[in-house]
Short mmCIF file of N, CA, C and O in Angstrom, two decimals:
data_model
loop_
_atom_site.label_atom_id
_atom_site.label_comp_id
_atom_site.label_asym_id
_atom_site.label_seq_id
_atom_site.Cartn_x
_atom_site.Cartn_y
_atom_site.Cartn_z
N MET U 285 0.84 -1.18 -0.01
CA MET U 285 0.01 0.00 0.00
C MET U 285 0.89 1.24 0.00
O MET U 285 1.99 1.24 0.52
N SER U 286 0.38 2.29 -0.55
CA SER U 286 1.10 3.55 -0.67
C SER U 286 0.72 4.50 0.45
O SER U 286 -0.41 4.47 0.96
N ASP U 287 1.66 5.37 0.84
CA ASP U 287 1.31 6.36 1.87
C ASP U 287 0.75 7.63 1.21
O ASP U 287 0.44 8.59 1.88
N ARG U 288 0.63 7.66 -0.12
CA ARG U 288 0.08 8.81 -0.80
C ARG U 288 -1.47 8.79 -0.79
O ARG U 288 -2.09 9.78 -1.05
N LEU U 289 -2.03 7.65 -0.49
CA LEU U 289 -3.48 7.52 -0.45
C LEU U 289 -3.91 7.10 0.94
O LEU U 289 -3.21 6.44 1.67
N GLU U 290 -5.13 7.45 1.28
CA GLU U 290 -5.76 6.97 2.49
C GLU U 290 -6.46 5.67 2.06
O GLU U 290 -7.20 5.66 1.10
N TRP U 291 -6.19 4.56 2.74
CA TRP U 291 -6.69 3.26 2.34
C TRP U 291 -7.92 2.88 3.17
O TRP U 291 -7.90 2.98 4.38
N ALA U 292 -8.94 2.40 2.50
CA ALA U 292 -10.14 1.87 3.16
C ALA U 292 -10.40 0.47 2.65
O ALA U 292 -10.47 0.25 1.45
N HIS U 293 -10.52 -0.48 3.56
CA HIS U 293 -10.79 -1.85 3.17
C HIS U 293 -12.24 -1.98 2.76
O HIS U 293 -13.09 -1.17 3.11
N THR U 294 -12.54 -3.02 1.97
CA THR U 294 -13.93 -3.22 1.48
C THR U 294 -14.92 -3.40 2.61
O THR U 294 -16.12 -3.21 2.41
N THR U 295 -14.45 -3.72 3.80
CA THR U 295 -15.36 -3.88 4.94
C THR U 295 -15.59 -2.56 5.69
O THR U 295 -16.32 -2.54 6.68
N SER U 296 -14.97 -1.48 5.20
CA SER U 296 -15.11 -0.18 5.86
C SER U 296 -16.55 0.35 5.76
O SER U 296 -17.27 0.07 4.81
N LYS U 297 -16.92 1.16 6.75
CA LYS U 297 -18.24 1.80 6.78
C LYS U 297 -18.39 2.73 5.57
O LYS U 297 -17.43 3.41 5.17
N ALA U 298 -19.57 2.73 4.96
CA ALA U 298 -19.83 3.60 3.82
C ALA U 298 -21.16 4.30 4.00
O ALA U 298 -22.07 3.80 4.68
N GLU U 299 -21.26 5.49 3.43
CA GLU U 299 -22.48 6.30 3.50
C GLU U 299 -22.70 7.07 2.23
O GLU U 299 -21.74 7.43 1.56
N LEU U 300 -23.96 7.31 1.89
CA LEU U 300 -24.31 8.28 0.84
C LEU U 300 -24.42 9.64 1.54
O LEU U 300 -25.05 9.74 2.59
N LEU U 301 -23.77 10.64 1.00
CA LEU U 301 -23.87 12.00 1.55
C LEU U 301 -24.73 12.84 0.63
O LEU U 301 -24.49 12.89 -0.57
N TYR U 302 -25.70 13.54 1.24
CA TYR U 302 -26.63 14.36 0.47
C TYR U 302 -26.22 15.86 0.58
O TYR U 302 -25.44 16.22 1.45
N PRO U 303 -26.76 16.70 -0.29
CA PRO U 303 -26.39 18.11 -0.25
C PRO U 303 -26.58 18.75 1.12
O PRO U 303 -27.57 18.50 1.80
N GLY U 304 -25.60 19.54 1.47
CA GLY U 304 -25.61 20.24 2.78
C GLY U 304 -24.24 20.11 3.39
O GLY U 304 -23.32 19.56 2.80
N THR U 305 -24.09 20.60 4.61
CA THR U 305 -22.86 20.53 5.36
C THR U 305 -23.13 19.72 6.63
O THR U 305 -23.95 20.14 7.44
N ASP U 306 -22.46 18.57 6.78
CA ASP U 306 -22.75 17.74 7.94
C ASP U 306 -21.92 18.14 9.16
O ASP U 306 -21.17 19.12 9.11
N VAL U 307 -22.03 17.38 10.24
CA VAL U 307 -21.36 17.72 11.50
C VAL U 307 -19.85 17.71 11.36
O VAL U 307 -19.15 18.37 12.15
N ASP U 308 -19.31 16.97 10.42
CA ASP U 308 -17.87 16.96 10.18
C ASP U 308 -17.43 18.04 9.20
O ASP U 308 -16.30 18.08 8.75
N GLU U 309 -18.38 18.91 8.83
CA GLU U 309 -18.15 20.00 7.87
C GLU U 309 -17.81 19.50 6.50
O GLU U 309 -17.17 20.18 5.69
N ALA U 310 -18.28 18.28 6.15
CA ALA U 310 -18.17 17.79 4.78
C ALA U 310 -19.27 18.47 3.99
O ALA U 310 -20.41 18.54 4.42
N VAL U 311 -18.91 19.05 2.85
CA VAL U 311 -19.88 19.81 2.06
C VAL U 311 -20.17 19.07 0.77
O VAL U 311 -19.24 18.67 0.04
N VAL U 312 -21.46 18.86 0.49
CA VAL U 312 -21.91 18.32 -0.79
C VAL U 312 -22.80 19.37 -1.40
O VAL U 312 -23.72 19.88 -0.75
N ASP U 313 -22.49 19.73 -2.64
CA ASP U 313 -23.24 20.79 -3.31
C ASP U 313 -24.65 20.31 -3.75
O ASP U 313 -24.81 19.14 -4.05
N PRO U 314 -25.61 21.22 -3.80
CA PRO U 314 -26.92 20.85 -4.31
C PRO U 314 -26.85 20.24 -5.69
O PRO U 314 -26.02 20.64 -6.52
N GLY U 315 -27.63 19.20 -5.92
CA GLY U 315 -27.64 18.52 -7.21
C GLY U 315 -26.61 17.42 -7.30
O GLY U 315 -26.59 16.67 -8.27
N GLU U 316 -25.75 17.27 -6.25
CA GLU U 316 -24.75 16.22 -6.27
C GLU U 316 -24.96 15.26 -5.10
O GLU U 316 -25.69 15.56 -4.16
N ILE U 317 -24.35 14.11 -5.19
CA ILE U 317 -24.39 13.08 -4.13
C ILE U 317 -22.96 12.55 -4.00
O ILE U 317 -22.21 12.56 -4.96
N ALA U 318 -22.58 12.10 -2.83
CA ALA U 318 -21.26 11.56 -2.63
C ALA U 318 -21.34 10.22 -1.93
O ALA U 318 -22.28 9.94 -1.15
N VAL U 319 -20.38 9.33 -2.21
CA VAL U 319 -20.24 8.09 -1.47
C VAL U 319 -19.00 8.25 -0.63
O VAL U 319 -17.89 8.51 -1.15
N ALA U 320 -19.15 8.17 0.68
CA ALA U 320 -18.02 8.27 1.63
C ALA U 320 -17.69 6.87 2.13
O ALA U 320 -18.58 6.17 2.61
N ILE U 321 -16.43 6.51 2.04
CA ILE U 321 -15.98 5.22 2.61
C ILE U 321 -14.95 5.59 3.66
O ILE U 321 -13.98 6.28 3.40
N TRP U 322 -15.22 5.16 4.89
CA TRP U 322 -14.45 5.62 6.02
C TRP U 322 -13.42 4.62 6.54
O TRP U 322 -13.69 3.45 6.64
N THR U 323 -12.26 5.14 6.84
CA THR U 323 -11.28 4.35 7.65
C THR U 323 -11.59 4.78 9.05
O THR U 323 -12.74 4.99 9.40
N GLY U 324 -10.60 5.01 9.89
CA GLY U 324 -10.88 5.58 11.22
C GLY U 324 -11.23 7.04 11.14
O GLY U 324 -12.12 7.53 11.81
N SER U 325 -10.58 7.78 10.26
CA SER U 325 -10.81 9.21 10.18
C SER U 325 -11.13 9.68 8.79
O SER U 325 -11.92 10.56 8.58
N ASN U 326 -10.49 9.10 7.82
CA ASN U 326 -10.67 9.48 6.41
C ASN U 326 -10.78 8.21 5.58
O ASN U 326 -10.71 7.10 6.10
N GLY U 327 -10.92 8.38 4.31
CA GLY U 327 -10.94 7.20 3.44
C GLY U 327 -11.09 7.62 1.99
O GLY U 327 -11.80 8.56 1.68
N ILE U 328 -10.37 6.95 1.10
CA ILE U 328 -10.49 7.25 -0.31
C ILE U 328 -10.23 6.05 -1.20
O ILE U 328 -10.99 5.75 -2.06
N ALA U 329 -9.13 5.35 -1.00
CA ALA U 329 -8.77 4.23 -1.86
C ALA U 329 -9.33 2.96 -1.30
O ALA U 329 -8.96 2.50 -0.20
N LEU U 330 -10.25 2.31 -2.02
CA LEU U 330 -10.88 1.10 -1.56
C LEU U 330 -10.04 -0.10 -1.99
O LEU U 330 -9.64 -0.19 -3.17
N HIS U 331 -9.76 -1.02 -1.08
CA HIS U 331 -8.92 -2.18 -1.42
C HIS U 331 -9.49 -3.43 -0.80
O HIS U 331 -10.28 -3.39 0.13
N GLY U 332 -9.07 -4.57 -1.32
CA GLY U 332 -9.46 -5.86 -0.79
C GLY U 332 -9.32 -6.89 -1.89
O GLY U 332 -8.94 -6.58 -3.02
N PRO U 333 -9.68 -8.17 -1.60
CA PRO U 333 -9.63 -9.19 -2.61
C PRO U 333 -10.53 -8.81 -3.80
O PRO U 333 -11.57 -8.15 -3.63
N ARG U 334 -10.13 -9.24 -4.98
CA ARG U 334 -10.81 -8.84 -6.23
C ARG U 334 -12.33 -9.01 -6.17
O ARG U 334 -13.09 -8.10 -6.46
N GLU U 335 -12.80 -10.21 -5.78
CA GLU U 335 -14.23 -10.47 -5.74
C GLU U 335 -14.93 -9.59 -4.69
O GLU U 335 -16.03 -9.08 -4.94
N GLN U 336 -14.31 -9.42 -3.57
CA GLN U 336 -14.89 -8.60 -2.48
C GLN U 336 -14.96 -7.13 -2.93
O GLN U 336 -15.95 -6.46 -2.65
N LEU U 337 -13.91 -6.66 -3.58
CA LEU U 337 -13.90 -5.27 -4.07
C LEU U 337 -15.00 -5.08 -5.14
O LEU U 337 -15.75 -4.12 -5.10
N ARG U 338 -15.09 -6.04 -6.05
CA ARG U 338 -16.15 -5.95 -7.09
C ARG U 338 -17.54 -5.91 -6.44
O ARG U 338 -18.37 -5.09 -6.79
N ASP U 339 -17.79 -6.82 -5.47
CA ASP U 339 -19.09 -6.85 -4.83
C ASP U 339 -19.40 -5.55 -4.10
O ASP U 339 -20.54 -5.08 -4.12
N ARG U 340 -18.40 -4.98 -3.44
CA ARG U 340 -18.61 -3.73 -2.71
C ARG U 340 -18.91 -2.57 -3.68
O ARG U 340 -19.81 -1.77 -3.42
N LEU U 341 -18.18 -2.50 -4.78
CA LEU U 341 -18.43 -1.44 -5.78
C LEU U 341 -19.82 -1.59 -6.39
O LEU U 341 -20.51 -0.58 -6.62
N LEU U 342 -20.24 -2.82 -6.66
CA LEU U 342 -21.56 -3.05 -7.19
C LEU U 342 -22.63 -2.64 -6.15
O LEU U 342 -23.65 -2.05 -6.52
N GLN U 343 -22.38 -2.93 -4.88
CA GLN U 343 -23.30 -2.53 -3.81
C GLN U 343 -23.41 -0.99 -3.74
O GLN U 343 -24.49 -0.42 -3.60
N LEU U 344 -22.26 -0.30 -3.81
CA LEU U 344 -22.26 1.16 -3.76
C LEU U 344 -22.99 1.73 -4.97
O LEU U 344 -23.75 2.70 -4.84
N ALA U 345 -22.75 1.16 -6.14
CA ALA U 345 -23.46 1.62 -7.36
C ALA U 345 -24.96 1.44 -7.22
O ALA U 345 -25.74 2.33 -7.59
N ALA U 346 -25.38 0.31 -6.64
CA ALA U 346 -26.80 0.09 -6.44
C ALA U 346 -27.40 1.09 -5.43
O ALA U 346 -28.53 1.56 -5.62
N ALA U 347 -26.64 1.41 -4.39
CA ALA U 347 -27.10 2.39 -3.38
C ALA U 347 -27.30 3.76 -4.05
O ALA U 347 -28.31 4.43 -3.79
N VAL U 348 -26.40 4.16 -4.92
CA VAL U 348 -26.55 5.44 -5.63
C VAL U 348 -27.75 5.38 -6.58
O VAL U 348 -28.55 6.28 -6.65
N HIS U 349 -27.88 4.28 -7.29
CA HIS U 349 -28.99 4.12 -8.22
C HIS U 349 -30.36 4.20 -7.53
O HIS U 349 -31.28 4.82 -8.00
N ASP U 350 -30.44 3.58 -6.35
CA ASP U 350 -31.72 3.48 -5.62
C ASP U 350 -31.96 4.64 -4.65
O ASP U 350 -32.98 4.69 -4.00
N ALA U 351 -31.03 5.57 -4.59
CA ALA U 351 -31.12 6.68 -3.63
C ALA U 351 -32.31 7.60 -3.97
O ALA U 351 -32.67 7.73 -5.14
N PRO U 352 -32.91 8.20 -2.95
CA PRO U 352 -33.97 9.18 -3.23
C PRO U 352 -33.44 10.31 -4.04
O PRO U 352 -32.23 10.55 -4.07
N PRO U 353 -34.29 11.06 -4.74
CA PRO U 353 -33.82 12.22 -5.53
C PRO U 353 -33.01 13.20 -4.66
O PRO U 353 -33.27 13.32 -3.44
N VAL U 354 -32.08 13.83 -5.28
CA VAL U 354 -31.15 14.73 -4.59
C VAL U 354 -31.66 16.16 -4.72
O VAL U 354 -32.00 16.61 -5.82
N PRO U 355 -31.73 16.91 -3.61
CA PRO U 355 -32.15 18.32 -3.70
C PRO U 355 -31.21 19.11 -4.64
O PRO U 355 -30.00 18.92 -4.60
N THR U 356 -31.80 19.91 -5.50
CA THR U 356 -31.00 20.66 -6.47
C THR U 356 -30.84 22.12 -6.08
O THR U 356 -30.19 22.88 -6.77
N THR U 357 -31.44 22.51 -4.95
CA THR U 357 -31.37 23.87 -4.46
C THR U 357 -31.14 23.85 -2.97
O THR U 357 -31.72 23.01 -2.27
N GLU U 358 -30.32 24.73 -2.43
CA GLU U 358 -30.18 24.82 -0.96
C GLU U 358 -31.54 25.24 -0.39
O GLU U 358 -32.18 26.16 -0.93
N ALA U 359 -31.95 24.58 0.68
CA ALA U 359 -33.24 24.94 1.25
C ALA U 359 -33.29 24.63 2.74
O ALA U 359 -32.74 23.62 3.19
N CYS U 360 -33.98 25.51 3.46
CA CYS U 360 -34.27 25.30 4.86
C CYS U 360 -35.71 24.77 4.99
O CYS U 360 -36.45 24.79 4.03
N ILE U 361 -36.04 24.30 6.17
CA ILE U 361 -37.40 23.81 6.40
C ILE U 361 -38.28 24.99 6.78
O ILE U 361 -37.95 25.78 7.70
N SER U 362 -39.37 25.14 6.13
CA SER U 362 -40.30 26.23 6.38
C SER U 362 -40.76 26.21 7.84
O SER U 362 -41.03 25.17 8.40
N GLU U 363 -40.85 27.40 8.45
CA GLU U 363 -41.25 27.51 9.84
C GLU U 363 -42.67 27.02 10.07
O GLU U 363 -43.00 26.61 11.19
N ASP U 364 -43.52 27.07 9.05
CA ASP U 364 -44.90 26.67 9.28
C ASP U 364 -45.12 25.18 9.07
O ASP U 364 -46.26 24.71 9.05
N VAL U 365 -44.04 24.37 8.91
CA VAL U 365 -44.19 22.93 8.85
C VAL U 365 -43.97 22.38 10.27
O VAL U 365 -42.91 22.51 10.84
N ASP U 366 -45.01 21.77 10.82
CA ASP U 366 -44.96 21.24 12.17
C ASP U 366 -44.52 19.79 12.10
O ASP U 366 -45.26 18.92 11.58
N PRO U 367 -43.33 19.44 12.62
CA PRO U 367 -42.85 18.06 12.53
C PRO U 367 -43.76 17.04 13.20
O PRO U 367 -43.82 15.89 12.80
N ARG U 368 -44.53 17.45 14.23
CA ARG U 368 -45.40 16.49 14.90
C ARG U 368 -46.61 16.17 14.06
O ARG U 368 -47.28 15.16 14.27
N ARG U 369 -46.94 17.02 13.09
CA ARG U 369 -48.14 16.80 12.28
C ARG U 369 -47.83 16.51 10.83
O ARG U 369 -48.72 16.17 10.07
N TRP U 370 -46.55 16.67 10.43
CA TRP U 370 -46.20 16.51 9.04
C TRP U 370 -46.18 15.01 8.66
O TRP U 370 -45.69 14.18 9.40
N GLU U 371 -46.77 14.71 7.53
CA GLU U 371 -46.71 13.37 6.97
C GLU U 371 -46.28 13.47 5.54
O GLU U 371 -46.74 14.35 4.80
N PRO U 372 -45.37 12.58 5.09
CA PRO U 372 -44.98 12.63 3.70
C PRO U 372 -46.19 12.51 2.81
O PRO U 372 -46.97 11.57 2.98
N GLY U 373 -46.38 13.45 1.93
CA GLY U 373 -47.55 13.42 1.06
C GLY U 373 -47.20 13.08 -0.37
O GLY U 373 -47.64 12.08 -0.92
N LEU U 374 -46.37 13.91 -0.96
CA LEU U 374 -45.99 13.71 -2.36
C LEU U 374 -44.79 12.81 -2.49
O LEU U 374 -43.93 12.78 -1.64
N PRO U 375 -44.76 12.02 -3.60
CA PRO U 375 -43.54 11.22 -3.81
C PRO U 375 -42.34 12.12 -4.08
O PRO U 375 -42.49 13.28 -4.49
N PHE U 376 -41.14 11.64 -3.82
CA PHE U 376 -39.94 12.45 -3.99
C PHE U 376 -39.84 13.03 -5.40
O PHE U 376 -39.35 14.11 -5.59
N GLU U 377 -40.31 12.29 -6.40
CA GLU U 377 -40.21 12.78 -7.79
C GLU U 377 -40.90 14.14 -7.95
O GLU U 377 -40.45 14.98 -8.68
N LEU U 378 -42.00 14.33 -7.23
CA LEU U 378 -42.74 15.57 -7.38
C LEU U 378 -42.14 16.68 -6.52
O LEU U 378 -42.06 17.83 -6.94
N VAL U 379 -41.68 16.36 -5.31
CA VAL U 379 -41.21 17.41 -4.43
C VAL U 379 -39.79 17.86 -4.80
O VAL U 379 -39.34 18.90 -4.34
N SER U 380 -39.11 17.12 -5.67
CA SER U 380 -37.76 17.52 -6.03
C SER U 380 -37.74 18.56 -7.16
O SER U 380 -36.67 19.04 -7.53
N ARG U 381 -38.88 18.92 -7.70
CA ARG U 381 -38.93 19.96 -8.74
C ARG U 381 -38.54 21.31 -8.14
O ARG U 381 -38.82 21.60 -6.98
N PRO U 382 -37.90 22.16 -8.95
CA PRO U 382 -37.49 23.47 -8.47
C PRO U 382 -38.65 24.29 -7.90
O PRO U 382 -38.46 25.12 -7.02
N THR U 383 -39.88 24.06 -8.38
CA THR U 383 -41.00 24.84 -7.89
C THR U 383 -41.32 24.56 -6.45
O THR U 383 -42.13 25.25 -5.84
N THR U 384 -40.70 23.54 -5.86
CA THR U 384 -40.87 23.23 -4.45
C THR U 384 -40.38 24.40 -3.60
O THR U 384 -40.80 24.59 -2.48
N PHE U 385 -39.43 25.18 -4.10
CA PHE U 385 -38.80 26.24 -3.34
C PHE U 385 -39.33 27.58 -3.77
O PHE U 385 -38.83 28.19 -4.70
N PRO U 386 -40.39 28.10 -3.13
CA PRO U 386 -40.94 29.38 -3.53
C PRO U 386 -39.92 30.50 -3.39
O PRO U 386 -39.21 30.56 -2.37
N SER U 387 -39.82 31.34 -4.39
CA SER U 387 -38.79 32.38 -4.36
C SER U 387 -39.06 33.44 -3.28
O SER U 387 -38.14 34.10 -2.83
N ILE U 388 -40.34 33.60 -2.83
CA ILE U 388 -40.62 34.61 -1.86
C ILE U 388 -40.49 34.13 -0.43
O ILE U 388 -40.30 34.91 0.47
N ALA U 389 -40.54 32.82 -0.20
CA ALA U 389 -40.44 32.28 1.16
C ALA U 389 -38.97 32.07 1.50
O ALA U 389 -38.26 31.34 0.85
N LYS U 390 -38.51 32.75 2.57
CA LYS U 390 -37.11 32.68 2.97
C LYS U 390 -37.01 32.30 4.44
O LYS U 390 -37.86 32.68 5.27
N CYS U 391 -35.96 31.60 4.80
CA CYS U 391 -35.68 31.27 6.20
C CYS U 391 -35.27 32.54 6.94
O CYS U 391 -34.45 33.31 6.43
N ARG U 392 -35.80 32.77 8.12
CA ARG U 392 -35.44 33.99 8.84
C ARG U 392 -34.01 33.97 9.35
O ARG U 392 -33.47 35.03 9.70
N TYR U 393 -33.40 32.80 9.46
CA TYR U 393 -32.02 32.71 9.95
C TYR U 393 -30.98 32.71 8.83
O TYR U 393 -30.00 33.40 8.92
N THR U 394 -31.22 31.93 7.76
CA THR U 394 -30.22 31.78 6.72
C THR U 394 -30.54 32.63 5.50
O THR U 394 -29.69 32.83 4.65
N HIS U 395 -31.80 33.08 5.38
CA HIS U 395 -32.28 33.85 4.25
C HIS U 395 -32.23 33.03 2.95
O HIS U 395 -32.22 33.61 1.87
N ARG U 396 -32.20 31.70 3.09
CA ARG U 396 -32.26 30.83 1.90
C ARG U 396 -33.70 30.49 1.68
O ARG U 396 -34.55 30.60 2.56
N PRO U 397 -34.03 29.97 0.49
CA PRO U 397 -35.42 29.52 0.23
C PRO U 397 -35.77 28.38 1.19
O PRO U 397 -34.90 27.70 1.69
N VAL U 398 -37.06 28.24 1.40
CA VAL U 398 -37.54 27.17 2.30
C VAL U 398 -38.32 26.14 1.47
O VAL U 398 -38.78 26.40 0.35
N THR U 399 -38.43 24.95 2.03
CA THR U 399 -39.22 23.90 1.41
C THR U 399 -40.29 23.44 2.40
O THR U 399 -40.04 23.41 3.62
N ASN U 400 -41.46 23.10 1.90
CA ASN U 400 -42.51 22.55 2.74
C ASN U 400 -42.38 21.04 2.89
O ASN U 400 -43.09 20.44 3.67
N ASP U 401 -41.46 20.44 2.14
CA ASP U 401 -41.19 19.02 2.28
C ASP U 401 -39.81 18.88 2.94
O ASP U 401 -38.79 19.11 2.30
N PRO U 402 -39.75 18.57 4.25
CA PRO U 402 -38.48 18.55 4.97
C PRO U 402 -37.45 17.61 4.39
O PRO U 402 -36.25 17.78 4.59
N ARG U 403 -37.87 16.60 3.62
CA ARG U 403 -36.90 15.69 3.00
C ARG U 403 -36.01 16.40 1.97
O ARG U 403 -34.98 15.88 1.59
N MET U 404 -36.42 17.59 1.54
CA MET U 404 -35.62 18.34 0.56
C MET U 404 -34.72 19.36 1.20
O MET U 404 -34.09 20.15 0.55
N ALA U 405 -34.62 19.37 2.53
CA ALA U 405 -33.79 20.33 3.25
C ALA U 405 -32.30 19.99 3.14
O ALA U 405 -31.93 18.81 3.18
N THR U 406 -31.48 21.03 3.02
CA THR U 406 -30.03 20.86 2.97
C THR U 406 -29.34 21.52 4.15
O THR U 406 -28.11 21.51 4.25
N CYS U 407 -30.10 22.14 5.04
CA CYS U 407 -29.57 22.88 6.18
C CYS U 407 -29.49 21.99 7.40
O CYS U 407 -30.53 21.52 7.93
N LEU U 408 -28.28 21.72 7.89
CA LEU U 408 -28.10 20.83 9.05
C LEU U 408 -28.82 21.38 10.28
O LEU U 408 -29.41 20.61 11.03
N ASP U 409 -28.78 22.70 10.49
CA ASP U 409 -29.47 23.28 11.68
C ASP U 409 -30.97 23.01 11.61
O ASP U 409 -31.58 22.65 12.62
N CYS U 410 -31.56 23.19 10.45
CA CYS U 410 -33.00 22.90 10.29
C CYS U 410 -33.29 21.43 10.50
O CYS U 410 -34.30 21.07 11.14
N ILE U 411 -32.45 20.58 9.97
CA ILE U 411 -32.64 19.13 10.11
C ILE U 411 -32.51 18.71 11.58
O ILE U 411 -33.33 17.93 12.09
N ASP U 412 -31.52 19.24 12.27
CA ASP U 412 -31.35 18.91 13.69
C ASP U 412 -32.56 19.37 14.52
O ASP U 412 -33.04 18.65 15.38
N GLN U 413 -33.03 20.58 14.21
CA GLN U 413 -34.22 21.11 14.92
C GLN U 413 -35.42 20.22 14.65
O GLN U 413 -36.17 19.88 15.56
N TRP U 414 -35.61 19.83 13.39
CA TRP U 414 -36.71 18.96 13.01
C TRP U 414 -36.64 17.65 13.79
O TRP U 414 -37.65 17.23 14.37
N ASN U 415 -35.46 17.03 13.85
CA ASN U 415 -35.33 15.73 14.54
C ASN U 415 -35.54 15.89 16.06
O ASN U 415 -36.01 14.94 16.69
N ARG U 416 -35.23 17.03 16.63
CA ARG U 416 -35.45 17.24 18.07
C ARG U 416 -36.94 17.35 18.40
O ARG U 416 -37.35 17.12 19.52
N GLU U 417 -37.75 17.76 17.44
CA GLU U 417 -39.20 17.99 17.71
C GLU U 417 -40.03 16.79 17.39
O GLU U 417 -41.22 16.92 17.05
N ASP U 418 -39.51 15.56 17.53
CA ASP U 418 -40.27 14.33 17.41
C ASP U 418 -40.99 14.20 16.07
O ASP U 418 -42.19 14.11 16.02
N PRO U 419 -40.23 14.13 14.99
CA PRO U 419 -40.88 14.03 13.68
C PRO U 419 -41.35 12.62 13.36
O PRO U 419 -40.91 11.65 13.97
N ASN U 420 -42.26 12.55 12.41
CA ASN U 420 -42.71 11.25 11.93
C ASN U 420 -41.60 10.61 11.07
O ASN U 420 -41.53 9.42 10.92
N THR U 421 -40.80 11.45 10.44
CA THR U 421 -39.73 10.99 9.56
C THR U 421 -38.41 11.56 10.05
O THR U 421 -38.28 12.78 10.12
N HIS U 422 -37.45 10.71 10.38
CA HIS U 422 -36.12 11.18 10.78
C HIS U 422 -35.38 11.64 9.52
O HIS U 422 -35.32 10.97 8.52
N LEU U 423 -34.76 12.83 9.62
CA LEU U 423 -34.05 13.39 8.50
C LEU U 423 -32.55 13.29 8.75
O LEU U 423 -32.10 13.39 9.87
N SER U 424 -31.76 13.15 7.67
CA SER U 424 -30.34 13.08 7.76
C SER U 424 -29.73 13.44 6.44
O SER U 424 -30.30 13.18 5.39
N LEU U 425 -28.49 14.07 6.49
CA LEU U 425 -27.76 14.34 5.27
C LEU U 425 -26.94 13.15 4.85
O LEU U 425 -26.32 13.17 3.79
N SER U 426 -26.86 12.10 5.68
CA SER U 426 -26.13 10.90 5.30
C SER U 426 -27.00 9.66 5.46
O SER U 426 -27.86 9.61 6.34
N HIS U 427 -26.76 8.69 4.61
CA HIS U 427 -27.56 7.48 4.59
C HIS U 427 -26.59 6.28 4.62
O HIS U 427 -25.86 6.08 3.65
N PRO U 428 -26.56 5.50 5.72
CA PRO U 428 -25.59 4.40 5.81
C PRO U 428 -25.86 3.32 4.75
O PRO U 428 -27.00 3.06 4.38
N ILE U 429 -24.75 2.77 4.27
CA ILE U 429 -24.82 1.63 3.32
C ILE U 429 -24.31 0.43 4.15
O ILE U 429 -23.20 0.46 4.66
N PRO U 430 -25.10 -0.63 4.25
CA PRO U 430 -24.69 -1.77 5.08
C PRO U 430 -23.39 -2.43 4.60
O PRO U 430 -23.11 -2.38 3.41
N SER U 431 -22.68 -3.01 5.51
CA SER U 431 -21.45 -3.72 5.18
C SER U 431 -21.79 -5.02 4.50
O SER U 431 -22.86 -5.62 4.76
N LEU U 432 -20.93 -5.51 3.62
CA LEU U 432 -21.15 -6.80 2.97
C LEU U 432 -20.77 -7.97 3.89
O LEU U 432 -21.30 -9.03 3.76
N SER U 433 -19.85 -7.71 4.81
CA SER U 433 -19.23 -8.74 5.65
C SER U 433 -19.67 -10.09 5.27
O SER U 433 -20.23 -10.94 5.57
#
């Protein structure tokens, strides 16, 4: 192995990262998605036996393929959405349209557009607040991918 790369074994933890800035200050831009493979602190070069590496890459590709739509605009959660009463109504395909973000509705803290569908939020503060208020749906900017072990 080389010391020029950070090495992650095929059994390393992996996650899909969605647009926003997470607690580790990892930034994913709106409209993009990332696959993070972790060693203890970082990770980039995936290694392992040929078959195991192939299976892990196929698993990661399937996770990206099956992932919910990715927000294409930075958005906060609208103040008038009550997490205790909110229920997912529209399928992701409909709520991911740019019209989901009204140009006149702005967050009073970030001054970014807001969304009435919290699943389209990219603001970690809004997501954390949402999760503290006992939501029907737990929100996160990262989605774990199970290990193949």
